[in-house]
Amino acid sequence: MAPTLGKRKRITRERLEQSSRSSSASRSASEQSDGEDIQNIFQRAFEAKFKPLGVEPKKRKIEEVVENEEDLEEESDWSGINSEEDNVEVVEYSNGRNTGEKASRTEMKAFMSSKPPTSQSQTRSLATKAKPAEDEDDATETTHLKNDLALQRLLRDSHLLSSTSTSGSNTPTLNATGAQRHKSTDLHLLSLGAKSSIHTQKNMPMSHRKGIAAKNKQREERRRAEARENGVILEKAIKVKRFTKERERGVGGPGVGKFRGGTLTLSKRDVADITGGGGEKGRSKGKKGRR
Amino acid sequence: MTDERTQPLLKFTGQKYLTHRLVLSTLTGRPIRISQIRSSSPTNPGLAPHEVSFLRLLESITNGSTIEFSYTGTTLVYRPGLITGSADGLGASGGVLRHELPAGCTRGISYFLIPLCLLAPFSKAQVNVIFHGPGVITSATPTGDVSVDTVRTAILPLFAQFSIERNIELRILKRSCAGPGGKGGGGEVQMVFGHQVRLPKTLHLMNPGRVKRIRGVAYAIGVAGANNARMIDTARGVLNKFVPDTYIFSDVSSAPFISTNDRSNPGAKKKIGIGFGLSLVAESSTGCLYSADVVCPPSGGVPPEEIGKQAAYQLLEIISKGGCVSSIAAPTMLTLMAMGSEDVGRLQMGRDVIGSEEMIELGRDLNAFGGSGWGLRDAGDESGDIVVSVVGRGVGNVGRKIA
């Protein structure tokens, strides 16, 4: 190679490989016979096109090394371990034992407690073992189940889709997205027994709430009025319970009047009750005083 | 008593099967008279300390039972009362009855526990007894009693087959082997039996199944825990080939201290009940239990390897006898079946188990107490077992009937 002056040129990968290949080739040429060299070239060419061949020559080398070591050992006095003893399955035995100890670590409490042991712990462990195996057997089963659930949800919430089909996605998918997903979750929660929808606003100014309530009431009244006019029979109106006259009194509180700010305030009616009627009216009714 | 007029005393002789006869008498309400208790023994005739102690236990968990001894203690008349359990005011305080065993006791605690477990389901209130004192031996004994671990792991689970399973506990508060000369211990055991029934369920146990797992408890009391490891290792060496699911738990505890009862030094205490032993339980695929129990002799001199090997071989022998119950559990099972509803229960048993002297005597005793005879037939399979059919008495728990 010609010596280059100045900056060293960047060595490209191809060139590096070329040089190393050529050097290794030259070394092999010096060490091994020509026939082997040709075989190497063929092998390399083959490996470039196809998968690399099995690495048999390497293995042979290791074997040789082992043989050398054995030779060394034979030279020393120590006779070494018989190769036959290597085949004894001691390793398996200890393995099995270790797993046994691990498994029964959880079982120990159940067995050594004061209660008579039951065979439930065993069945439970079997069940946990069997589960993953089942999953492996039919992984499709779970996906089917999942798809079934999704389809059921879709069918349940299909009216949502129809109402928003103009604005939202036209093609209904198994998994709703965005606002639809929220609505569908809300419906699901309500069907499961949620007290109120997740969309209801919790805190708002009183005027707003009053306005909303009034609007709702008005809407309901109009609906009922229209139905009445058209002769449609609607469901019975649920009457909101008004504040009852006799309110529940606390245990420690006064039996009469209202205790506020450290003073017991009696209304006129209370006083009339106590005194047994204020004037002729009470007398005529024959109301008895509460004492 | 009115019973005496209608029912004559049942007469038995000899001290053998004393506890079982007393239990049957209590369960059936028949008064019994047992005579010739060690009458031929010139040195210690009459009742032994453990028998007296058992009678005291019976008296404390029943109400209205009377016990009369003869002058020498060779004759005993027992009139049973109602089984009340550990109700307050009848020897029990705070719902717990404390029963002290005397120092001369040579029998293991299972001698008391197994009959107590037979009585407990028919009790009015729950049975909660603490055994304490210088005579409590929790381990197996050379006299042939099983250890408390075997009672808990091999006998108490059988009650579940009669649907008696809730609130049953056997707490081992302090372990103890047999003391010097096989006498006394210093352990403490609490038995809680809180599931009382009107009638135990009719049992049909016909399929012994195959042994699927073996569990066990190795206990070392006052000796090095290495003894446990050595017992476990040998026992597993024998059993692992047959059942890979074998595990034996180890329990190491210190020896109990008991008072020496020395006048000159009243505060002095001594260690008692040193030793080690192994309890093994094999469970079959159908829930049948087979148990083995070996303990070192009180004199010592047996290596733990030997104990482990003996226990494993004993377990294999008991399994080889076949049937659905081992000979330790068979009296309990058959008595519960006989006390069940008026229905035929069936139990498959090995020939050697049913053909023992103990079982035959049990059958005769049950007959004497008014039970119907057992029906025996061949199981008809290759095992050569025998199916025992037992008709229940249909009386069950008298206390429950009123309540």
PDB file of C-alpha atoms in Angstrom, chain A residues 97-287:
ATOM      1  CA  ARG A  97     -36.537 -31.146  46.227  1.00  0.00           C
ATOM      2  CA  ASN A  98     -36.032 -27.412  45.954  1.00  0.00           C
ATOM      3  CA  THR A  99     -39.319 -26.921  44.145  1.00  0.00           C
ATOM      4  CA  GLY A 100     -41.026 -29.039  46.759  1.00  0.00           C
ATOM      5  CA  GLU A 101     -39.745 -26.854  49.545  1.00  0.00           C
ATOM      6  CA  LYS A 102     -40.766 -23.730  47.740  1.00  0.00           C
ATOM      7  CA  ALA A 103     -44.272 -24.997  47.090  1.00  0.00           C
ATOM      8  CA  SER A 104     -44.892 -26.096  50.620  1.00  0.00           C
ATOM      9  CA  ARG A 105     -43.617 -22.855  52.117  1.00  0.00           C
ATOM     10  CA  THR A 106     -47.073 -21.433  51.521  1.00  0.00           C
ATOM     11  CA  GLU A 107     -48.656 -24.651  52.665  1.00  0.00           C
ATOM     12  CA  MET A 108     -46.784 -24.705  55.946  1.00  0.00           C
ATOM     13  CA  LYS A 109     -49.058 -22.216  57.647  1.00  0.00           C
ATOM     14  CA  ALA A 110     -52.123 -24.157  56.613  1.00  0.00           C
ATOM     15  CA  PHE A 111     -50.715 -27.455  57.802  1.00  0.00           C
ATOM     16  CA  MET A 112     -49.020 -26.346  61.000  1.00  0.00           C
ATOM     17  CA  SER A 113     -51.858 -24.144  62.258  1.00  0.00           C
ATOM     18  CA  SER A 114     -54.055 -25.319  65.094  1.00  0.00           C
ATOM     19  CA  LYS A 115     -56.923 -26.146  62.764  1.00  0.00           C
ATOM     20  CA  PRO A 116     -57.158 -29.585  61.199  1.00  0.00           C
ATOM     21  CA  PRO A 117     -55.658 -29.339  57.714  1.00  0.00           C
ATOM     22  CA  THR A 118     -57.906 -29.555  54.697  1.00  0.00           C
ATOM     23  CA  SER A 119     -56.969 -30.419  51.154  1.00  0.00           C
ATOM     24  CA  GLN A 120     -58.156 -27.025  49.932  1.00  0.00           C
ATOM     25  CA  SER A 121     -54.705 -25.539  49.642  1.00  0.00           C
ATOM     26  CA  GLN A 122     -53.777 -28.274  47.239  1.00  0.00           C
ATOM     27  CA  THR A 123     -56.781 -27.725  45.005  1.00  0.00           C
ATOM     28  CA  ARG A 124     -56.171 -24.014  44.943  1.00  0.00           C
ATOM     29  CA  SER A 125     -52.616 -24.444  43.777  1.00  0.00           C
ATOM     30  CA  LEU A 126     -53.825 -26.850  41.096  1.00  0.00           C
ATOM     31  CA  ALA A 127     -56.339 -24.316  39.899  1.00  0.00           C
ATOM     32  CA  THR A 128     -53.748 -21.598  39.597  1.00  0.00           C
ATOM     33  CA  LYS A 129     -51.535 -23.971  37.677  1.00  0.00           C
ATOM     34  CA  ALA A 130     -54.266 -24.983  35.295  1.00  0.00           C
ATOM     35  CA  LYS A 131     -55.252 -21.451  34.347  1.00  0.00           C
ATOM     36  CA  PRO A 132     -52.264 -20.401  32.237  1.00  0.00           C
ATOM     37  CA  ALA A 133     -52.319 -23.743  30.447  1.00  0.00           C
ATOM     38  CA  GLU A 134     -55.918 -23.141  29.441  1.00  0.00           C
ATOM     39  CA  ASP A 135     -55.037 -19.702  28.184  1.00  0.00           C
ATOM     40  CA  GLU A 136     -52.328 -21.119  26.039  1.00  0.00           C
ATOM     41  CA  ASP A 137     -54.706 -23.708  24.635  1.00  0.00           C
ATOM     42  CA  ASP A 138     -57.292 -21.282  23.383  1.00  0.00           C
ATOM     43  CA  ALA A 139     -56.159 -17.720  23.484  1.00  0.00           C
ATOM     44  CA  THR A 140     -58.811 -17.004  20.895  1.00  0.00           C
ATOM     45  CA  GLU A 141     -61.514 -17.846  23.431  1.00  0.00           C
ATOM     46  CA  THR A 142     -60.696 -14.801  25.512  1.00  0.00           C
ATOM     47  CA  THR A 143     -60.622 -12.541  22.494  1.00  0.00           C
ATOM     48  CA  HIS A 144     -63.995 -13.912  21.443  1.00  0.00           C
ATOM     49  CA  LEU A 145     -65.340 -13.151  24.883  1.00  0.00           C
ATOM     50  CA  LYS A 146     -63.939  -9.649  24.754  1.00  0.00           C
ATOM     51  CA  ASN A 147     -65.461  -9.046  21.344  1.00  0.00           C
ATOM     52  CA  ASP A 148     -68.797 -10.359  22.577  1.00  0.00           C
ATOM     53  CA  LEU A 149     -68.785  -7.891  25.445  1.00  0.00           C
ATOM     54  CA  ALA A 150     -67.874  -5.029  23.149  1.00  0.00           C
ATOM     55  CA  LEU A 151     -70.635  -5.969  20.732  1.00  0.00           C
ATOM     56  CA  GLN A 152     -73.184  -6.127  23.512  1.00  0.00           C
ATOM     57  CA  ARG A 153     -72.169  -2.675  24.648  1.00  0.00           C
ATOM     58  CA  LEU A 154     -72.428  -1.381  21.127  1.00  0.00           C
ATOM     59  CA  LEU A 155     -75.930  -2.772  20.719  1.00  0.00           C
ATOM     60  CA  ARG A 156     -76.962  -1.286  24.021  1.00  0.00           C
ATOM     61  CA  ASP A 157     -75.658   2.137  23.109  1.00  0.00           C
ATOM     62  CA  SER A 158     -76.702   2.053  19.481  1.00  0.00           C
ATOM     63  CA  HIS A 159     -79.219   4.861  19.987  1.00  0.00           C
ATOM     64  CA  LEU A 160     -76.332   7.108  20.992  1.00  0.00           C
ATOM     65  CA  LEU A 161     -74.669   6.410  17.699  1.00  0.00           C
ATOM     66  CA  SER A 162     -77.808   7.058  15.676  1.00  0.00           C
ATOM     67  CA  SER A 163     -78.333  10.443  17.315  1.00  0.00           C
ATOM     68  CA  THR A 164     -74.803  11.580  16.663  1.00  0.00           C
ATOM     69  CA  SER A 165     -74.230   9.835  13.380  1.00  0.00           C
ATOM     70  CA  THR A 166     -74.663  13.071  11.507  1.00  0.00           C
ATOM     71  CA  SER A 167     -71.969  14.858  13.449  1.00  0.00           C
ATOM     72  CA  GLY A 168     -69.684  12.032  14.545  1.00  0.00           C
ATOM     73  CA  SER A 169     -68.283   9.012  12.819  1.00  0.00           C
ATOM     74  CA  ASN A 170     -70.709   7.451  10.391  1.00  0.00           C
ATOM     75  CA  THR A 171     -69.448   3.918  10.742  1.00  0.00           C
ATOM     76  CA  PRO A 172     -70.151   2.489  14.174  1.00  0.00           C
ATOM     77  CA  THR A 173     -67.134   0.702  15.600  1.00  0.00           C
ATOM     78  CA  LEU A 174     -66.969  -1.794  18.431  1.00  0.00           C
ATOM     79  CA  ASN A 175     -64.973   0.574  20.593  1.00  0.00           C
ATOM     80  CA  ALA A 176     -66.552   3.978  20.922  1.00  0.00           C
ATOM     81  CA  THR A 177     -64.257   6.961  21.051  1.00  0.00           C
ATOM     82  CA  GLY A 178     -64.312  10.436  22.490  1.00  0.00           C
ATOM     83  CA  ALA A 179     -67.547  11.853  23.808  1.00  0.00           C
ATOM     84  CA  GLN A 180     -69.432   8.748  22.730  1.00  0.00           C
ATOM     85  CA  ARG A 181     -67.236   6.631  24.875  1.00  0.00           C
ATOM     86  CA  HIS A 182     -67.995   8.879  27.848  1.00  0.00           C
ATOM     87  CA  LYS A 183     -71.717   8.659  27.202  1.00  0.00           C
ATOM     88  CA  SER A 184     -71.570   4.914  26.840  1.00  0.00           C
ATOM     89  CA  THR A 185     -69.642   4.559  30.098  1.00  0.00           C
ATOM     90  CA  ASP A 186     -72.183   6.785  31.771  1.00  0.00           C
ATOM     91  CA  LEU A 187     -75.056   4.624  30.577  1.00  0.00           C
ATOM     92  CA  HIS A 188     -73.236   1.529  31.680  1.00  0.00           C
ATOM     93  CA  LEU A 189     -72.677   2.996  35.133  1.00  0.00           C
ATOM     94  CA  LEU A 190     -76.308   4.020  35.429  1.00  0.00           C
ATOM     95  CA  SER A 191     -77.454   0.563  34.442  1.00  0.00           C
ATOM     96  CA  LEU A 192     -75.163  -0.858  37.089  1.00  0.00           C
ATOM     97  CA  GLY A 193     -76.823   1.314  39.687  1.00  0.00           C
ATOM     98  CA  ALA A 194     -74.980   4.605  39.854  1.00  0.00           C
ATOM     99  CA  LYS A 195     -76.909   7.310  41.730  1.00  0.00           C
ATOM    100  CA  SER A 196     -76.364  10.038  39.153  1.00  0.00           C
ATOM    101  CA  SER A 197     -74.806  10.463  35.770  1.00  0.00           C
ATOM    102  CA  ILE A 198     -71.162  11.425  35.600  1.00  0.00           C
ATOM    103  CA  HIS A 199     -72.133  14.344  33.396  1.00  0.00           C
ATOM    104  CA  THR A 200     -74.181  16.107  36.021  1.00  0.00           C
ATOM    105  CA  GLN A 201     -72.404  19.120  37.328  1.00  0.00           C
ATOM    106  CA  LYS A 202     -71.804  18.998  41.022  1.00  0.00           C
ATOM    107  CA  ASN A 203     -71.144  22.624  41.887  1.00  0.00           C
ATOM    108  CA  MET A 204     -72.691  25.610  40.211  1.00  0.00           C
ATOM    109  CA  PRO A 205     -74.139  28.981  41.214  1.00  0.00           C
ATOM    110  CA  MET A 206     -77.516  28.761  42.870  1.00  0.00           C
ATOM    111  CA  SER A 207     -79.167  30.875  40.207  1.00  0.00           C
ATOM    112  CA  HIS A 208     -77.974  28.475  37.529  1.00  0.00           C
ATOM    113  CA  ARG A 209     -79.235  25.471  39.390  1.00  0.00           C
ATOM    114  CA  LYS A 210     -82.561  27.125  40.031  1.00  0.00           C
ATOM    115  CA  GLY A 211     -82.787  28.039  36.399  1.00  0.00           C
ATOM    116  CA  ILE A 212     -82.057  24.520  35.294  1.00  0.00           C
ATOM    117  CA  ALA A 213     -84.587  23.104  37.743  1.00  0.00           C
ATOM    118  CA  ALA A 214     -87.210  25.577  36.592  1.00  0.00           C
ATOM    119  CA  LYS A 215     -86.534  24.767  32.959  1.00  0.00           C
ATOM    120  CA  ASN A 216     -86.812  21.054  33.656  1.00  0.00           C
ATOM    121  CA  LYS A 217     -90.069  21.595  35.468  1.00  0.00           C
ATOM    122  CA  GLN A 218     -91.426  23.729  32.673  1.00  0.00           C
ATOM    123  CA  ARG A 219     -90.437  21.182  30.072  1.00  0.00           C
ATOM    124  CA  GLU A 220     -92.109  18.434  32.019  1.00  0.00           C
ATOM    125  CA  GLU A 221     -95.290  20.470  32.466  1.00  0.00           C
ATOM    126  CA  ARG A 222     -95.451  21.249  28.787  1.00  0.00           C
ATOM    127  CA  ARG A 223     -95.009  17.599  27.922  1.00  0.00           C
ATOM    128  CA  ARG A 224     -97.806  16.631  30.254  1.00  0.00           C
ATOM    129  CA  ALA A 225    -100.078  19.398  28.966  1.00  0.00           C
ATOM    130  CA  GLU A 226     -99.513  18.322  25.373  1.00  0.00           C
ATOM    131  CA  ALA A 227    -100.203  14.735  26.264  1.00  0.00           C
ATOM    132  CA  ARG A 228    -103.403  15.690  28.030  1.00  0.00           C
ATOM    133  CA  GLU A 229    -104.560  17.666  25.035  1.00  0.00           C
ATOM    134  CA  ASN A 230    -103.816  14.790  22.696  1.00  0.00           C
ATOM    135  CA  GLY A 231    -105.442  12.295  24.985  1.00  0.00           C
ATOM    136  CA  VAL A 232    -102.289  10.403  25.733  1.00  0.00           C
ATOM    137  CA  ILE A 233    -102.055   8.851  29.138  1.00  0.00           C
ATOM    138  CA  LEU A 234     -98.686   9.362  30.715  1.00  0.00           C
ATOM    139  CA  GLU A 235     -97.034   7.828  33.728  1.00  0.00           C
ATOM    140  CA  LYS A 236     -97.965   9.191  37.119  1.00  0.00           C
ATOM    141  CA  ALA A 237     -96.071  12.297  38.041  1.00  0.00           C
ATOM    142  CA  ILE A 238     -93.650  11.820  40.874  1.00  0.00           C
ATOM    143  CA  LYS A 239     -94.481  14.426  43.429  1.00  0.00           C
ATOM    144  CA  VAL A 240     -91.536  15.935  45.183  1.00  0.00           C
ATOM    145  CA  LYS A 241     -92.046  15.538  48.879  1.00  0.00           C
ATOM    146  CA  ARG A 242     -92.600  18.845  50.511  1.00  0.00           C
ATOM    147  CA  PHE A 243     -91.309  19.694  53.913  1.00  0.00           C
ATOM    148  CA  THR A 244     -93.616  17.989  56.404  1.00  0.00           C
ATOM    149  CA  LYS A 245     -95.030  19.941  59.246  1.00  0.00           C
ATOM    150  CA  GLU A 246     -93.918  17.659  62.036  1.00  0.00           C
ATOM    151  CA  ARG A 247     -90.203  17.484  61.614  1.00  0.00           C
ATOM    152  CA  GLU A 248     -87.969  14.996  63.261  1.00  0.00           C
ATOM    153  CA  ARG A 249     -86.563  16.319  66.445  1.00  0.00           C
ATOM    154  CA  GLY A 250     -83.096  15.429  67.647  1.00  0.00           C
ATOM    155  CA  VAL A 251     -82.571  13.412  70.768  1.00  0.00           C
ATOM    156  CA  GLY A 252     -80.966  16.058  72.960  1.00  0.00           C
ATOM    157  CA  GLY A 253     -82.929  19.015  71.640  1.00  0.00           C
ATOM    158  CA  PRO A 254     -85.927  20.716  73.210  1.00  0.00           C
ATOM    159  CA  GLY A 255     -89.356  19.169  72.842  1.00  0.00           C
ATOM    160  CA  VAL A 256     -90.849  22.424  71.799  1.00  0.00           C
ATOM    161  CA  GLY A 257     -89.695  25.527  69.968  1.00  0.00           C
ATOM    162  CA  LYS A 258     -86.415  26.095  68.385  1.00  0.00           C
ATOM    163  CA  PHE A 259     -83.105  26.412  70.156  1.00  0.00           C
ATOM    164  CA  ARG A 260     -80.827  28.873  68.457  1.00  0.00           C
ATOM    165  CA  GLY A 261     -77.963  31.005  69.738  1.00  0.00           C
ATOM    166  CA  GLY A 262     -78.393  29.796  73.288  1.00  0.00           C
ATOM    167  CA  THR A 263     -81.999  30.824  73.514  1.00  0.00           C
ATOM    168  CA  LEU A 264     -85.124  28.776  73.263  1.00  0.00           C
ATOM    169  CA  THR A 265     -87.444  30.621  70.932  1.00  0.00           C
ATOM    170  CA  LEU A 266     -91.105  29.834  71.095  1.00  0.00           C
ATOM    171  CA  SER A 267     -93.429  30.826  68.340  1.00  0.00           C
ATOM    172  CA  LYS A 268     -96.945  32.058  69.067  1.00  0.00           C
ATOM    173  CA  ARG A 269     -98.314  28.705  68.155  1.00  0.00           C
ATOM    174  CA  ASP A 270     -95.992  26.989  70.538  1.00  0.00           C
ATOM    175  CA  VAL A 271     -97.098  29.303  73.275  1.00  0.00           C
ATOM    176  CA  ALA A 272    -100.722  28.674  72.387  1.00  0.00           C
ATOM    177  CA  ASP A 273    -100.062  24.964  72.488  1.00  0.00           C
ATOM    178  CA  ILE A 274     -98.518  25.209  75.930  1.00  0.00           C
ATOM    179  CA  THR A 275    -101.051  27.503  77.464  1.00  0.00           C
ATOM    180  CA  GLY A 276    -103.846  25.451  76.022  1.00  0.00           C
ATOM    181  CA  GLY A 277    -105.296  27.628  73.346  1.00  0.00           C
ATOM    182  CA  GLY A 278    -105.086  31.366  72.890  1.00  0.00           C
ATOM    183  CA  GLY A 279    -108.586  32.733  73.347  1.00  0.00           C
ATOM    184  CA  GLU A 280    -111.973  31.416  72.357  1.00  0.00           C
ATOM    185  CA  LYS A 281    -110.869  29.451  69.327  1.00  0.00           C
ATOM    186  CA  GLY A 282    -108.741  27.033  71.271  1.00  0.00           C
ATOM    187  CA  ARG A 283    -111.356  26.732  74.004  1.00  0.00           C
ATOM    188  CA  SER A 284    -114.078  25.895  71.581  1.00  0.00           C
ATOM    189  CA  LYS A 285    -112.030  23.108  70.077  1.00  0.00           C
ATOM    190  CA  GLY A 286    -111.266  21.794  73.515  1.00  0.00           C
ATOM    191  CA  LYS A 287    -107.619  21.502  72.813  1.00  0.00           C
TER     192      LYS A 287
END
